[in-house]
Amino acid sequence: MTKPVTVTFTDLALDDIAGVAGRVAVFVTPDGKLDKPARRVNRLTKGALARMIEEGVLEDMKDGDVKTLAWPSGLAAKALDVVCLERNADALTARKAGVALGKLKEREPMLILASQLRRPVDVAQGIALRAYAFDDHKSDRKTDAPGDVTVMVANPETARAEAAPRLAVTEGVFMTRDLVSAPANHLTTTEFANRIKDMGDLGLKVTILEEADLEKHGMGCLLSVGQGSVSPSKVAVMEWMGGNKGDAPLALVGKGVVFDTGGISLKPAAGMEDMTMDMGGAGVVTGTMRALALRKAKANVVGLVGLVENMPSGNATRPGDVVTSMKGDTVEVINTDAEGRLVLADVMWYAQKTYKPAGMIDLATLTGAIIIGLGHENAGVFSNDDPICNKFLRAAEAEGEGAWRMPMGRAYDEMLKSQIADVKNVGGRAAGSITAAQFLQRFVTEGTPWIHLDIAGVASVKSDTPHAPKGASGWGVMALNRLVADHFEAD
Ligand code: BES
Ligand code: MN
Ligand code: ZN
């Protein structure tokens, strides 16, 4: 797994600044005030900072922006990064400044002079979140020798305590990104299950349901998706019972289609390679479980992922086939490319029957239509319960992860009527993301608060996102972790 950069918090040591190698970052307020370490840097560089400010450089900088002075005289460092930031900036702005610094970081070490900042840990977290590269398959691996980050702060002990759970979450985000980035010939259903099994070391109870088990449970929908592939279908279950004994858990359910060709309803060639990220929902569930275990969350949470590959073959499901779900409802498969909902239907039903969860959240790269609706800025949020939905929306907002609620309703459900089965798996072109959500809701039991997150637009993005370089974003790990921390933890 890609490891986040090592961050060390130390006391301010002004006399060390001149001699450090790599990059040095100082903070300047939007109105041009220099703090103590910035004044020292200004003196060492014979007034370079003051000249920069006099020339009005700050005027076109926003809170959290960075300007770099290269090879500054008076410093051993190769770059001086000047960050425009209010000293009491809020968490997200401080993190944004960190992200800007993390973007500049390559293999060199970094010294962050943050002793006068209210939120140095958020800056550090921003650096760690952005300083990511998926180079498992590059001969020249940049992440083999990452330079460490040192943050000089007013109170190193407080900062260290605050940073520990953040590092856990960052590791969860990185696990998600690694999974989402992995090519499908490497990340097979078996390899995915193995990576989950390895998390047993963290205290998670991991169970893998194999095809024979899935058949016993009657998961005909899920199995119909994977039957065209030589990779066996699996359901992986991760239990983290860190809360009160006997309290019903929160269930997280993920779509884990390791590759989606569309099946017999084959997708066009152009861009099909992107469907290596179609296990994004399962990736977020896995990364979140990792974060919760690493920070030893006092909560009961169970993560379940349906791992399948959607391939065309002589043994694949045909359009028009009728399959039976674990719930017992029959489904007419009109389009084998609408496979995610088939996988989720059975895993969600299994989650509810097995755990009687206090709430259930499913995540899936479910529809192209959600990208048409919301682009890459927001995931689509669908829910049958306002209280849990609002809690999630607040958690996502606090973490800077875009999430936008979408409507549901009976009229949309009508669009899924089948002539020959209980339901069909597609509802037509109109409202494609909503009819997908309606399909899922048929597999939610009365009284279970449920959220469906359609993350097709946010799981992997072709340009930089607020916390990640282009590629897998890890969207959702931070929001779900915060939702658990704020609403599902025992005191
Ligand atoms: N995995 C896709 C959805 C998707 C599209 C994810 C683009 C990420 C980026 C899903 O399985 C799918 O193929 N959905 C179809 C549904 C249709 C057949 C009703 C779609 O969106 O076209
Ligand atoms: Mn599909
Ligand atoms: Zn899919």
mmCIF file of C-alpha atoms in Angstrom, residues 121 159-169 294-295:
data_model
loop_
_atom_site.group_PDB
_atom_site.id
_atom_site.type_symbol
_atom_site.label_atom_id
_atom_site.label_comp_id
_atom_site.label_asym_id
_atom_site.label_seq_id
_atom_site.Cartn_x
_atom_site.Cartn_y
_atom_site.Cartn_z
ATOM 1 C CA VAL A 121 -2.393 19.761 11.748
ATOM 2 C CA ALA A 159 -0.304 18.456 17.406
ATOM 3 C CA ARG A 160 0.865 14.828 17.538
ATOM 4 C CA ALA A 161 -2.249 13.741 19.422
ATOM 5 C CA GLU A 162 -4.489 15.567 16.978
ATOM 6 C CA ALA A 163 -2.609 14.214 13.970
ATOM 7 C CA ALA A 164 -2.759 10.491 14.878
ATOM 8 C CA PRO A 165 -6.409 9.855 13.903
ATOM 9 C CA ARG A 166 -5.959 12.071 10.825
ATOM 10 C CA LEU A 167 -3.083 9.900 9.684
ATOM 11 C CA ALA A 168 -5.344 6.860 10.116
ATOM 12 C CA VAL A 169 -7.910 8.477 7.845
ATOM 13 C CA LEU A 294 -6.425 2.201 12.548
ATOM 14 C CA ARG A 295 -7.899 4.874 14.789
#
